[in-house]
PDB file of N, CA and C in Angstrom:
ATOM      1  N   UNK A   1      -5.532  56.811  22.568  1.00  0.00           N
ATOM      2  CA  UNK A   1      -4.595  56.511  21.502  1.00  0.00           C
ATOM      3  C   UNK A   1      -3.226  56.092  22.032  1.00  0.00           C
ATOM      4  N   UNK A   2      -3.057  56.134  23.350  1.00  0.00           N
ATOM      5  CA  UNK A   2      -1.795  55.671  23.914  1.00  0.00           C
ATOM      6  C   UNK A   2      -1.550  54.199  23.589  1.00  0.00           C
ATOM      7  N   UNK A   3      -2.615  53.401  23.596  1.00  0.00           N
ATOM      8  CA  UNK A   3      -2.482  51.985  23.261  1.00  0.00           C
ATOM      9  C   UNK A   3      -2.042  51.828  21.806  1.00  0.00           C
ATOM     10  N   UNK A   4      -2.578  52.667  20.937  1.00  0.00           N
ATOM     11  CA  UNK A   4      -2.207  52.608  19.521  1.00  0.00           C
ATOM     12  C   UNK A   4      -0.737  52.976  19.351  1.00  0.00           C
ATOM     13  N   UNK A   5      -0.309  54.017  20.025  1.00  0.00           N
ATOM     14  CA  UNK A   5       1.101  54.426  19.932  1.00  0.00           C
ATOM     15  C   UNK A   5       2.014  53.325  20.455  1.00  0.00           C
ATOM     16  N   UNK A   6       1.609  52.700  21.539  1.00  0.00           N
ATOM     17  CA  UNK A   6       2.399  51.605  22.106  1.00  0.00           C
ATOM     18  C   UNK A   6       2.468  50.436  21.116  1.00  0.00           C
ATOM     19  N   UNK A   7       1.345  50.110  20.490  1.00  0.00           N
ATOM     20  CA  UNK A   7       1.317  49.024  19.503  1.00  0.00           C
ATOM     21  C   UNK A   7       2.227  49.342  18.316  1.00  0.00           C
ATOM     22  N   UNK A   8       2.188  50.576  17.860  1.00  0.00           N
ATOM     23  CA  UNK A   8       3.047  50.983  16.737  1.00  0.00           C
ATOM     24  C   UNK A   8       4.519  50.894  17.129  1.00  0.00           C
ATOM     25  N   UNK A   9       4.835  51.344  18.331  1.00  0.00           N
ATOM     26  CA  UNK A   9       6.228  51.267  18.797  1.00  0.00           C
ATOM     27  C   UNK A   9       6.715  49.819  18.855  1.00  0.00           C
ATOM     28  N   UNK A  10       5.880  48.918  19.376  1.00  0.00           N
ATOM     29  CA  UNK A  10       6.240  47.493  19.419  1.00  0.00           C
ATOM     30  C   UNK A  10       6.434  46.943  18.010  1.00  0.00           C
ATOM     31  N   UNK A  11       5.521  47.305  17.111  1.00  0.00           N
ATOM     32  CA  UNK A  11       5.589  46.801  15.742  1.00  0.00           C
ATOM     33  C   UNK A  11       6.836  47.329  15.030  1.00  0.00           C
ATOM     34  N   UNK A  12       7.261  48.548  15.361  1.00  0.00           N
ATOM     35  CA  UNK A  12       8.502  49.087  14.777  1.00  0.00           C
ATOM     36  C   UNK A  12       9.704  48.234  15.192  1.00  0.00           C
ATOM     37  N   UNK A  13       9.727  47.823  16.444  1.00  0.00           N
ATOM     38  CA  UNK A  13      10.820  46.971  16.931  1.00  0.00           C
ATOM     39  C   UNK A  13      10.782  45.635  16.201  1.00  0.00           C
ATOM     40  N   UNK A  14       9.611  45.044  16.109  1.00  0.00           N
ATOM     41  CA  UNK A  14       9.480  43.739  15.453  1.00  0.00           C
ATOM     42  C   UNK A  14       9.809  43.843  13.967  1.00  0.00           C
ATOM     43  N   UNK A  15       9.414  44.937  13.343  1.00  0.00           N
ATOM     44  CA  UNK A  15       9.706  45.130  11.919  1.00  0.00           C
ATOM     45  C   UNK A  15      11.211  45.225  11.692  1.00  0.00           C
ATOM     46  N   UNK A  16      11.911  45.863  12.606  1.00  0.00           N
ATOM     47  CA  UNK A  16      13.367  45.951  12.488  1.00  0.00           C
ATOM     48  C   UNK A  16      14.005  44.562  12.539  1.00  0.00           C
ATOM     49  N   UNK A  17      13.370  43.633  13.238  1.00  0.00           N
ATOM     50  CA  UNK A  17      13.879  42.264  13.342  1.00  0.00           C
ATOM     51  C   UNK A  17      13.475  41.398  12.154  1.00  0.00           C
ATOM     52  N   UNK A  18      12.289  41.666  11.588  1.00  0.00           N
ATOM     53  CA  UNK A  18      11.797  40.845  10.475  1.00  0.00           C
ATOM     54  C   UNK A  18      10.858  41.663   9.595  1.00  0.00           C
ATOM     55  N   UNK A  19      11.435  42.327   8.634  1.00  0.00           N
ATOM     56  CA  UNK A  19      10.639  43.142   7.705  1.00  0.00           C
ATOM     57  C   UNK A  19       9.571  42.277   7.040  1.00  0.00           C
ATOM     58  N   UNK A  20       9.976  41.078   6.632  1.00  0.00           N
ATOM     59  CA  UNK A  20       9.056  40.180   5.912  1.00  0.00           C
ATOM     60  C   UNK A  20       7.761  39.960   6.700  1.00  0.00           C
ATOM     61  N   UNK A  21       7.875  39.691   7.981  1.00  0.00           N
ATOM     62  CA  UNK A  21       6.703  39.339   8.782  1.00  0.00           C
ATOM     63  C   UNK A  21       5.902  40.523   9.306  1.00  0.00           C
ATOM     64  N   UNK A  22       6.521  41.671   9.474  1.00  0.00           N
ATOM     65  CA  UNK A  22       5.849  42.737  10.213  1.00  0.00           C
ATOM     66  C   UNK A  22       5.664  44.060   9.471  1.00  0.00           C
ATOM     67  N   UNK A  23       6.340  44.270   8.360  1.00  0.00           N
ATOM     68  CA  UNK A  23       6.260  45.561   7.680  1.00  0.00           C
ATOM     69  C   UNK A  23       4.828  45.946   7.321  1.00  0.00           C
ATOM     70  N   UNK A  24       4.087  45.021   6.709  1.00  0.00           N
ATOM     71  CA  UNK A  24       2.729  45.353   6.285  1.00  0.00           C
ATOM     72  C   UNK A  24       1.829  45.685   7.475  1.00  0.00           C
ATOM     73  N   UNK A  25       2.039  45.010   8.579  1.00  0.00           N
ATOM     74  CA  UNK A  25       1.238  45.263   9.779  1.00  0.00           C
ATOM     75  C   UNK A  25       1.534  46.650  10.343  1.00  0.00           C
ATOM     76  N   UNK A  26       2.822  46.998  10.377  1.00  0.00           N
ATOM     77  CA  UNK A  26       3.218  48.323  10.843  1.00  0.00           C
ATOM     78  C   UNK A  26       2.614  49.405   9.955  1.00  0.00           C
ATOM     79  N   UNK A  27       2.703  49.228   8.658  1.00  0.00           N
ATOM     80  CA  UNK A  27       2.158  50.225   7.731  1.00  0.00           C
ATOM     81  C   UNK A  27       0.652  50.377   7.892  1.00  0.00           C
ATOM     82  N   UNK A  28      -0.049  49.270   8.140  1.00  0.00           N
ATOM     83  CA  UNK A  28      -1.497  49.346   8.338  1.00  0.00           C
ATOM     84  C   UNK A  28      -1.829  50.071   9.638  1.00  0.00           C
ATOM     85  N   UNK A  29      -1.102  49.775  10.700  1.00  0.00           N
ATOM     86  CA  UNK A  29      -1.313  50.506  11.959  1.00  0.00           C
ATOM     87  C   UNK A  29      -1.045  51.997  11.782  1.00  0.00           C
ATOM     88  N   UNK A  30      -0.002  52.325  11.054  1.00  0.00           N
ATOM     89  CA  UNK A  30       0.308  53.736  10.798  1.00  0.00           C
ATOM     90  C   UNK A  30      -0.793  54.393   9.971  1.00  0.00           C
ATOM     91  N   UNK A  31      -1.317  53.680   8.989  1.00  0.00           N
ATOM     92  CA  UNK A  31      -2.412  54.216   8.170  1.00  0.00           C
ATOM     93  C   UNK A  31      -3.619  54.530   9.048  1.00  0.00           C
ATOM     94  N   UNK A  32      -3.971  53.595   9.907  1.00  0.00           N
ATOM     95  CA  UNK A  32      -5.126  53.790  10.785  1.00  0.00           C
ATOM     96  C   UNK A  32      -4.898  54.954  11.750  1.00  0.00           C
ATOM     97  N   UNK A  33      -3.675  55.084  12.228  1.00  0.00           N
ATOM     98  CA  UNK A  33      -3.354  56.203  13.125  1.00  0.00           C
ATOM     99  C   UNK A  33      -3.501  57.538  12.392  1.00  0.00           C
ATOM    100  N   UNK A  34      -2.937  57.626  11.196  1.00  0.00           N
ATOM    101  CA  UNK A  34      -3.055  58.873  10.422  1.00  0.00           C
ATOM    102  C   UNK A  34      -4.522  59.194  10.143  1.00  0.00           C
ATOM    103  N   UNK A  35      -5.287  58.171   9.825  1.00  0.00           N
ATOM    104  CA  UNK A  35      -6.722  58.353   9.578  1.00  0.00           C
ATOM    105  C   UNK A  35      -7.409  58.900  10.833  1.00  0.00           C
ATOM    106  N   UNK A  36      -7.092  58.318  11.985  1.00  0.00           N
ATOM    107  CA  UNK A  36      -7.706  58.755  13.241  1.00  0.00           C
ATOM    108  C   UNK A  36      -7.388  60.220  13.549  1.00  0.00           C
ATOM    109  N   UNK A  37      -6.210  60.679  13.127  1.00  0.00           N
ATOM    110  CA  UNK A  37      -5.808  62.066  13.373  1.00  0.00           C
ATOM    111  C   UNK A  37      -6.175  63.009  12.225  1.00  0.00           C
ATOM    112  N   UNK A  38      -6.889  62.491  11.234  1.00  0.00           N
ATOM    113  CA  UNK A  38      -7.325  63.334  10.124  1.00  0.00           C
ATOM    114  C   UNK A  38      -6.225  63.670   9.141  1.00  0.00           C
ATOM    115  N   UNK A  39      -5.148  62.929   9.165  1.00  0.00           N
ATOM    116  CA  UNK A  39      -4.026  63.139   8.240  1.00  0.00           C
ATOM    117  C   UNK A  39      -4.264  62.280   7.001  1.00  0.00           C
ATOM    118  N   UNK A  40      -5.182  62.726   6.168  1.00  0.00           N
ATOM    119  CA  UNK A  40      -5.726  61.899   5.101  1.00  0.00           C
ATOM    120  C   UNK A  40      -4.704  61.540   4.019  1.00  0.00           C
ATOM    121  N   UNK A  41      -3.873  62.467   3.615  1.00  0.00           N
ATOM    122  CA  UNK A  41      -2.874  62.158   2.586  1.00  0.00           C
ATOM    123  C   UNK A  41      -1.885  61.109   3.074  1.00  0.00           C
ATOM    124  N   UNK A  42      -1.441  61.270   4.310  1.00  0.00           N
ATOM    125  CA  UNK A  42      -0.487  60.302   4.872  1.00  0.00           C
ATOM    126  C   UNK A  42      -1.156  58.950   5.076  1.00  0.00           C
ATOM    127  N   UNK A  43      -2.424  58.961   5.486  1.00  0.00           N
ATOM    128  CA  UNK A  43      -3.155  57.705   5.663  1.00  0.00           C
ATOM    129  C   UNK A  43      -3.286  56.970   4.336  1.00  0.00           C
ATOM    130  N   UNK A  44      -3.666  57.686   3.288  1.00  0.00           N
ATOM    131  CA  UNK A  44      -3.828  57.065   1.964  1.00  0.00           C
ATOM    132  C   UNK A  44      -2.521  56.436   1.506  1.00  0.00           C
ATOM    133  N   UNK A  45      -1.413  57.130   1.722  1.00  0.00           N
ATOM    134  CA  UNK A  45      -0.105  56.602   1.330  1.00  0.00           C
ATOM    135  C   UNK A  45       0.224  55.323   2.100  1.00  0.00           C
ATOM    136  N   UNK A  46      -0.025  55.330   3.410  1.00  0.00           N
ATOM    137  CA  UNK A  46       0.291  54.160   4.238  1.00  0.00           C
ATOM    138  C   UNK A  46      -0.602  52.966   3.891  1.00  0.00           C
ATOM    139  N   UNK A  47      -1.881  53.218   3.579  1.00  0.00           N
ATOM    140  CA  UNK A  47      -2.750  52.103   3.150  1.00  0.00           C
ATOM    141  C   UNK A  47      -2.191  51.471   1.872  1.00  0.00           C
ATOM    142  N   UNK A  48      -1.776  52.306   0.936  1.00  0.00           N
ATOM    143  CA  UNK A  48      -1.235  51.792  -0.319  1.00  0.00           C
ATOM    144  C   UNK A  48       0.038  50.974  -0.061  1.00  0.00           C
ATOM    145  N   UNK A  49       0.925  51.505   0.768  1.00  0.00           N
ATOM    146  CA  UNK A  49       2.161  50.799   1.088  1.00  0.00           C
ATOM    147  C   UNK A  49       1.887  49.496   1.839  1.00  0.00           C
ATOM    148  N   UNK A  50       0.895  49.509   2.726  1.00  0.00           N
ATOM    149  CA  UNK A  50       0.534  48.293   3.468  1.00  0.00           C
ATOM    150  C   UNK A  50       0.012  47.221   2.519  1.00  0.00           C
ATOM    151  N   UNK A  51      -0.801  47.629   1.552  1.00  0.00           N
ATOM    152  CA  UNK A  51      -1.315  46.669   0.572  1.00  0.00           C
ATOM    153  C   UNK A  51      -0.168  46.095  -0.259  1.00  0.00           C
ATOM    154  N   UNK A  52       0.712  46.951  -0.722  1.00  0.00           N
ATOM    155  CA  UNK A  52       1.848  46.493  -1.533  1.00  0.00           C
ATOM    156  C   UNK A  52       2.729  45.533  -0.746  1.00  0.00           C
ATOM    157  N   UNK A  53       2.981  45.848   0.525  1.00  0.00           N
ATOM    158  CA  UNK A  53       3.816  44.993   1.359  1.00  0.00           C
ATOM    159  C   UNK A  53       3.146  43.648   1.618  1.00  0.00           C
ATOM    160  N   UNK A  54       1.857  43.666   1.891  1.00  0.00           N
ATOM    161  CA  UNK A  54       1.117  42.414   2.111  1.00  0.00           C
ATOM    162  C   UNK A  54       1.194  41.525   0.880  1.00  0.00           C
ATOM    163  N   UNK A  55       1.020  42.128  -0.273  1.00  0.00           N
ATOM    164  CA  UNK A  55       1.071  41.373  -1.521  1.00  0.00           C
ATOM    165  C   UNK A  55       2.483  40.842  -1.770  1.00  0.00           C
ATOM    166  N   UNK A  56       3.468  41.695  -1.611  1.00  0.00           N
ATOM    167  CA  UNK A  56       4.871  41.314  -1.836  1.00  0.00           C
ATOM    168  C   UNK A  56       5.288  40.151  -0.943  1.00  0.00           C
ATOM    169  N   UNK A  57       4.837  40.181   0.310  1.00  0.00           N
ATOM    170  CA  UNK A  57       5.238  39.162   1.276  1.00  0.00           C
ATOM    171  C   UNK A  57       4.244  37.998   1.346  1.00  0.00           C
ATOM    172  N   UNK A  58       3.278  38.018   0.450  1.00  0.00           N
ATOM    173  CA  UNK A  58       2.325  36.917   0.273  1.00  0.00           C
ATOM    174  C   UNK A  58       1.453  36.633   1.505  1.00  0.00           C
ATOM    175  N   UNK A  59       1.026  37.704   2.177  1.00  0.00           N
ATOM    176  CA  UNK A  59       0.055  37.586   3.267  1.00  0.00           C
ATOM    177  C   UNK A  59      -1.324  37.927   2.697  1.00  0.00           C
ATOM    178  N   UNK A  60      -1.923  36.957   2.013  1.00  0.00           N
ATOM    179  CA  UNK A  60      -3.160  37.201   1.263  1.00  0.00           C
ATOM    180  C   UNK A  60      -4.294  37.664   2.176  1.00  0.00           C
ATOM    181  N   UNK A  61      -4.396  37.090   3.361  1.00  0.00           N
ATOM    182  CA  UNK A  61      -5.459  37.477   4.294  1.00  0.00           C
ATOM    183  C   UNK A  61      -5.244  38.892   4.816  1.00  0.00           C
ATOM    184  N   UNK A  62      -3.991  39.289   4.984  1.00  0.00           N
ATOM    185  CA  UNK A  62      -3.711  40.637   5.455  1.00  0.00           C
ATOM    186  C   UNK A  62      -3.841  41.658   4.325  1.00  0.00           C
ATOM    187  N   UNK A  63      -3.584  41.229   3.102  1.00  0.00           N
ATOM    188  CA  UNK A  63      -3.856  42.102   1.956  1.00  0.00           C
ATOM    189  C   UNK A  63      -5.358  42.351   1.853  1.00  0.00           C
ATOM    190  N   UNK A  64      -6.145  41.290   2.082  1.00  0.00           N
ATOM    191  CA  UNK A  64      -7.602  41.434   2.045  1.00  0.00           C
ATOM    192  C   UNK A  64      -8.075  42.438   3.085  1.00  0.00           C
ATOM    193  N   UNK A  65      -7.594  42.297   4.299  1.00  0.00           N
ATOM    194  CA  UNK A  65      -7.976  43.216   5.373  1.00  0.00           C
ATOM    195  C   UNK A  65      -7.555  44.640   5.052  1.00  0.00           C
ATOM    196  N   UNK A  66      -6.340  44.795   4.548  1.00  0.00           N
ATOM    197  CA  UNK A  66      -5.842  46.126   4.194  1.00  0.00           C
ATOM    198  C   UNK A  66      -6.713  46.764   3.122  1.00  0.00           C
ATOM    199  N   UNK A  67      -7.075  45.989   2.106  1.00  0.00           N
ATOM    200  CA  UNK A  67      -7.931  46.524   1.038  1.00  0.00           C
ATOM    201  C   UNK A  67      -9.307  46.909   1.581  1.00  0.00           C
ATOM    202  N   UNK A  68      -9.836  46.077   2.461  1.00  0.00           N
ATOM    203  CA  UNK A  68     -11.142  46.365   3.058  1.00  0.00           C
ATOM    204  C   UNK A  68     -11.098  47.654   3.875  1.00  0.00           C
ATOM    205  N   UNK A  69     -10.090  47.803   4.714  1.00  0.00           N
ATOM    206  CA  UNK A  69      -9.968  49.019   5.523  1.00  0.00           C
ATOM    207  C   UNK A  69      -9.668  50.246   4.662  1.00  0.00           C
ATOM    208  N   UNK A  70      -8.847  50.074   3.639  1.00  0.00           N
ATOM    209  CA  UNK A  70      -8.547  51.180   2.730  1.00  0.00           C
ATOM    210  C   UNK A  70      -9.801  51.617   1.983  1.00  0.00           C
ATOM    211  N   UNK A  71     -10.638  50.662   1.595  1.00  0.00           N
ATOM    212  CA  UNK A  71     -11.898  51.004   0.911  1.00  0.00           C
ATOM    213  C   UNK A  71     -12.791  51.830   1.829  1.00  0.00           C
ATOM    214  N   UNK A  72     -12.898  51.427   3.087  1.00  0.00           N
ATOM    215  CA  UNK A  72     -13.706  52.192   4.048  1.00  0.00           C
ATOM    216  C   UNK A  72     -13.127  53.593   4.240  1.00  0.00           C
ATOM    217  N   UNK A  73     -11.818  53.681   4.329  1.00  0.00           N
ATOM    218  CA  UNK A  73     -11.153  54.979   4.457  1.00  0.00           C
ATOM    219  C   UNK A  73     -11.473  55.871   3.254  1.00  0.00           C
ATOM    220  N   UNK A  74     -11.272  55.340   2.042  1.00  0.00           N
ATOM    221  CA  UNK A  74     -11.487  56.149   0.842  1.00  0.00           C
ATOM    222  C   UNK A  74     -12.955  56.543   0.686  1.00  0.00           C
ATOM    223  N   UNK A  75     -13.855  55.677   1.095  1.00  0.00           N
ATOM    224  CA  UNK A  75     -15.275  56.018   1.025  1.00  0.00           C
ATOM    225  C   UNK A  75     -15.586  57.190   1.952  1.00  0.00           C
ATOM    226  N   UNK A  76     -15.087  57.136   3.180  1.00  0.00           N
ATOM    227  CA  UNK A  76     -15.311  58.232   4.145  1.00  0.00           C
ATOM    228  C   UNK A  76     -14.619  59.519   3.706  1.00  0.00           C
ATOM    229  N   UNK A  77     -13.476  59.373   3.029  1.00  0.00           N
ATOM    230  CA  UNK A  77     -12.709  60.546   2.589  1.00  0.00           C
ATOM    231  C   UNK A  77     -13.268  61.141   1.295  1.00  0.00           C
ATOM    232  N   UNK A  78     -14.247  60.460   0.693  1.00  0.00           N
ATOM    233  CA  UNK A  78     -14.843  60.965  -0.537  1.00  0.00           C
ATOM    234  C   UNK A  78     -14.096  60.578  -1.799  1.00  0.00           C
ATOM    235  N   UNK A  79     -13.156  59.655  -1.692  1.00  0.00           N
ATOM    236  CA  UNK A  79     -12.396  59.177  -2.848  1.00  0.00           C
ATOM    237  C   UNK A  79     -13.065  57.925  -3.418  1.00  0.00           C
ATOM    238  N   UNK A  80     -14.280  58.080  -3.883  1.00  0.00           N
ATOM    239  CA  UNK A  80     -15.080  56.916  -4.272  1.00  0.00           C
ATOM    240  C   UNK A  80     -14.512  56.153  -5.468  1.00  0.00           C
ATOM    241  N   UNK A  81     -13.642  56.769  -6.234  1.00  0.00           N
ATOM    242  CA  UNK A  81     -13.099  56.079  -7.410  1.00  0.00           C
ATOM    243  C   UNK A  81     -12.247  54.875  -7.031  1.00  0.00           C
ATOM    244  N   UNK A  82     -11.746  54.835  -5.801  1.00  0.00           N
ATOM    245  CA  UNK A  82     -10.907  53.722  -5.354  1.00  0.00           C
ATOM    246  C   UNK A  82     -11.698  52.601  -4.678  1.00  0.00           C
ATOM    247  N   UNK A  83     -12.884  52.901  -4.215  1.00  0.00           N
ATOM    248  CA  UNK A  83     -13.625  51.980  -3.351  1.00  0.00           C
ATOM    249  C   UNK A  83     -13.934  50.657  -4.034  1.00  0.00           C
ATOM    250  N   UNK A  84     -14.521  50.689  -5.213  1.00  0.00           N
ATOM    251  CA  UNK A  84     -14.916  49.448  -5.897  1.00  0.00           C
ATOM    252  C   UNK A  84     -13.706  48.568  -6.191  1.00  0.00           C
ATOM    253  N   UNK A  85     -12.626  49.171  -6.638  1.00  0.00           N
ATOM    254  CA  UNK A  85     -11.409  48.414  -6.942  1.00  0.00           C
ATOM    255  C   UNK A  85     -10.849  47.736  -5.684  1.00  0.00           C
ATOM    256  N   UNK A  86     -10.852  48.468  -4.576  1.00  0.00           N
ATOM    257  CA  UNK A  86     -10.328  47.909  -3.327  1.00  0.00           C
ATOM    258  C   UNK A  86     -11.224  46.799  -2.790  1.00  0.00           C
ATOM    259  N   UNK A  87     -12.526  46.986  -2.879  1.00  0.00           N
ATOM    260  CA  UNK A  87     -13.449  45.933  -2.430  1.00  0.00           C
ATOM    261  C   UNK A  87     -13.288  44.694  -3.307  1.00  0.00           C
ATOM    262  N   UNK A  88     -13.178  44.884  -4.617  1.00  0.00           N
ATOM    263  CA  UNK A  88     -12.960  43.738  -5.519  1.00  0.00           C
ATOM    264  C   UNK A  88     -11.684  42.998  -5.146  1.00  0.00           C
ATOM    265  N   UNK A  89     -10.632  43.730  -4.865  1.00  0.00           N
ATOM    266  CA  UNK A  89      -9.367  43.085  -4.490  1.00  0.00           C
ATOM    267  C   UNK A  89      -9.516  42.351  -3.160  1.00  0.00           C
ATOM    268  N   UNK A  90     -10.196  42.968  -2.204  1.00  0.00           N
ATOM    269  CA  UNK A  90     -10.419  42.314  -0.910  1.00  0.00           C
ATOM    270  C   UNK A  90     -11.203  41.018  -1.093  1.00  0.00           C
ATOM    271  N   UNK A  91     -12.260  41.074  -1.909  1.00  0.00           N
ATOM    272  CA  UNK A  91     -13.073  39.880  -2.176  1.00  0.00           C
ATOM    273  C   UNK A  91     -12.203  38.790  -2.802  1.00  0.00           C
ATOM    274  N   UNK A  92     -11.404  39.144  -3.791  1.00  0.00           N
ATOM    275  CA  UNK A  92     -10.532  38.158  -4.441  1.00  0.00           C
ATOM    276  C   UNK A  92      -9.553  37.537  -3.446  1.00  0.00           C
ATOM    277  N   UNK A  93      -8.981  38.357  -2.605  1.00  0.00           N
ATOM    278  CA  UNK A  93      -8.033  37.846  -1.606  1.00  0.00           C
ATOM    279  C   UNK A  93      -8.733  36.934  -0.602  1.00  0.00           C
ATOM    280  N   UNK A  94      -9.881  37.371  -0.100  1.00  0.00           N
ATOM    281  CA  UNK A  94     -10.610  36.542   0.858  1.00  0.00           C
ATOM    282  C   UNK A  94     -11.035  35.213   0.215  1.00  0.00           C
ATOM    283  N   UNK A  95     -11.452  35.254  -1.050  1.00  0.00           N
ATOM    284  CA  UNK A  95     -11.818  34.016  -1.745  1.00  0.00           C
ATOM    285  C   UNK A  95     -10.621  33.083  -1.859  1.00  0.00           C
ATOM    286  N   UNK A  96      -9.486  33.624  -2.239  1.00  0.00           N
ATOM    287  CA  UNK A  96      -8.273  32.824  -2.358  1.00  0.00           C
ATOM    288  C   UNK A  96      -7.904  32.204  -1.015  1.00  0.00           C
ATOM    289  N   UNK A  97      -8.116  32.932   0.037  1.00  0.00           N
ATOM    290  CA  UNK A  97      -7.788  32.474   1.387  1.00  0.00           C
ATOM    291  C   UNK A  97      -8.815  31.466   1.909  1.00  0.00           C
ATOM    292  N   UNK A  98     -10.004  31.448   1.274  1.00  0.00           N
ATOM    293  CA  UNK A  98     -11.058  30.512   1.673  1.00  0.00           C
ATOM    294  C   UNK A  98     -12.057  31.071   2.662  1.00  0.00           C
ATOM    295  N   UNK A  99     -12.096  32.377   2.809  1.00  0.00           N
ATOM    296  CA  UNK A  99     -13.000  33.017   3.765  1.00  0.00           C
ATOM    297  C   UNK A  99     -14.318  33.381   3.086  1.00  0.00           C
ATOM    298  N   UNK A 100     -15.086  32.358   2.748  1.00  0.00           N
ATOM    299  CA  UNK A 100     -16.328  32.570   1.998  1.00  0.00           C
ATOM    300  C   UNK A 100     -17.360  33.389   2.773  1.00  0.00           C
ATOM    301  N   UNK A 101     -17.415  33.222   4.092  1.00  0.00           N
ATOM    302  CA  UNK A 101     -18.343  34.025   4.896  1.00  0.00           C
ATOM    303  C   UNK A 101     -18.016  35.506   4.805  1.00  0.00           C
ATOM    304  N   UNK A 102     -16.746  35.820   4.821  1.00  0.00           N
ATOM    305  CA  UNK A 102     -16.318  37.216   4.709  1.00  0.00           C
ATOM    306  C   UNK A 102     -16.646  37.760   3.325  1.00  0.00           C
ATOM    307  N   UNK A 103     -16.466  36.932   2.304  1.00  0.00           N
ATOM    308  CA  UNK A 103     -16.801  37.337   0.935  1.00  0.00           C
ATOM    309  C   UNK A 103     -18.280  37.679   0.845  1.00  0.00           C
ATOM    310  N   UNK A 104     -19.126  36.814   1.386  1.00  0.00           N
ATOM    311  CA  UNK A 104     -20.576  37.076   1.363  1.00  0.00           C
ATOM    312  C   UNK A 104     -20.912  38.369   2.098  1.00  0.00           C
ATOM    313  N   UNK A 105     -20.270  38.563   3.228  1.00  0.00           N
ATOM    314  CA  UNK A 105     -20.508  39.784   4.015  1.00  0.00           C
ATOM    315  C   UNK A 105     -20.140  41.034   3.216  1.00  0.00           C
ATOM    316  N   UNK A 106     -19.004  41.016   2.555  1.00  0.00           N
ATOM    317  CA  UNK A 106     -18.584  42.172   1.760  1.00  0.00           C
ATOM    318  C   UNK A 106     -19.521  42.411   0.577  1.00  0.00           C
ATOM    319  N   UNK A 107     -19.918  41.332  -0.052  1.00  0.00           N
ATOM    320  CA  UNK A 107     -20.776  41.471  -1.241  1.00  0.00           C
ATOM    321  C   UNK A 107     -22.180  41.933  -0.879  1.00  0.00           C
ATOM    322  N   UNK A 108     -22.627  41.668   0.342  1.00  0.00           N
ATOM    323  CA  UNK A 108     -23.949  42.102   0.778  1.00  0.00           C
ATOM    324  C   UNK A 108     -23.950  43.504   1.360  1.00  0.00           C
ATOM    325  N   UNK A 109     -22.773  44.034   1.671  1.00  0.00           N
ATOM    326  CA  UNK A 109     -22.680  45.385   2.251  1.00  0.00           C
ATOM    327  C   UNK A 109     -23.047  46.423   1.208  1.00  0.00           C
ATOM    328  N   UNK A 110     -23.746  47.467   1.659  1.00  0.00           N
ATOM    329  CA  UNK A 110     -24.123  48.519   0.696  1.00  0.00           C
ATOM    330  C   UNK A 110     -22.953  49.319   0.190  1.00  0.00           C
TER     331      UNK A 110
END
């Protein structure tokens, strides 16, 4: 996890220089880190913030990725009520971005 910590530290520096370009990425890295350490409440919060930031800053492909990862997180955490909504949002974002192969992959996943 030293590599993850180093990546987060770098992203914090970059975010300080350009919130618009890096905030959502930092929040997603933080969400994944919290998830890896079993800090489920903090992870859920960071996934939500990462999605909001991606949407606000119009990074549709990164919003799609965030929704996809958040759906996997919530499924593993037993929060199944969020999974379908997040997958639907990821599919919509990927479609808007033109990633039809990714859309097919998500729709075929169990």
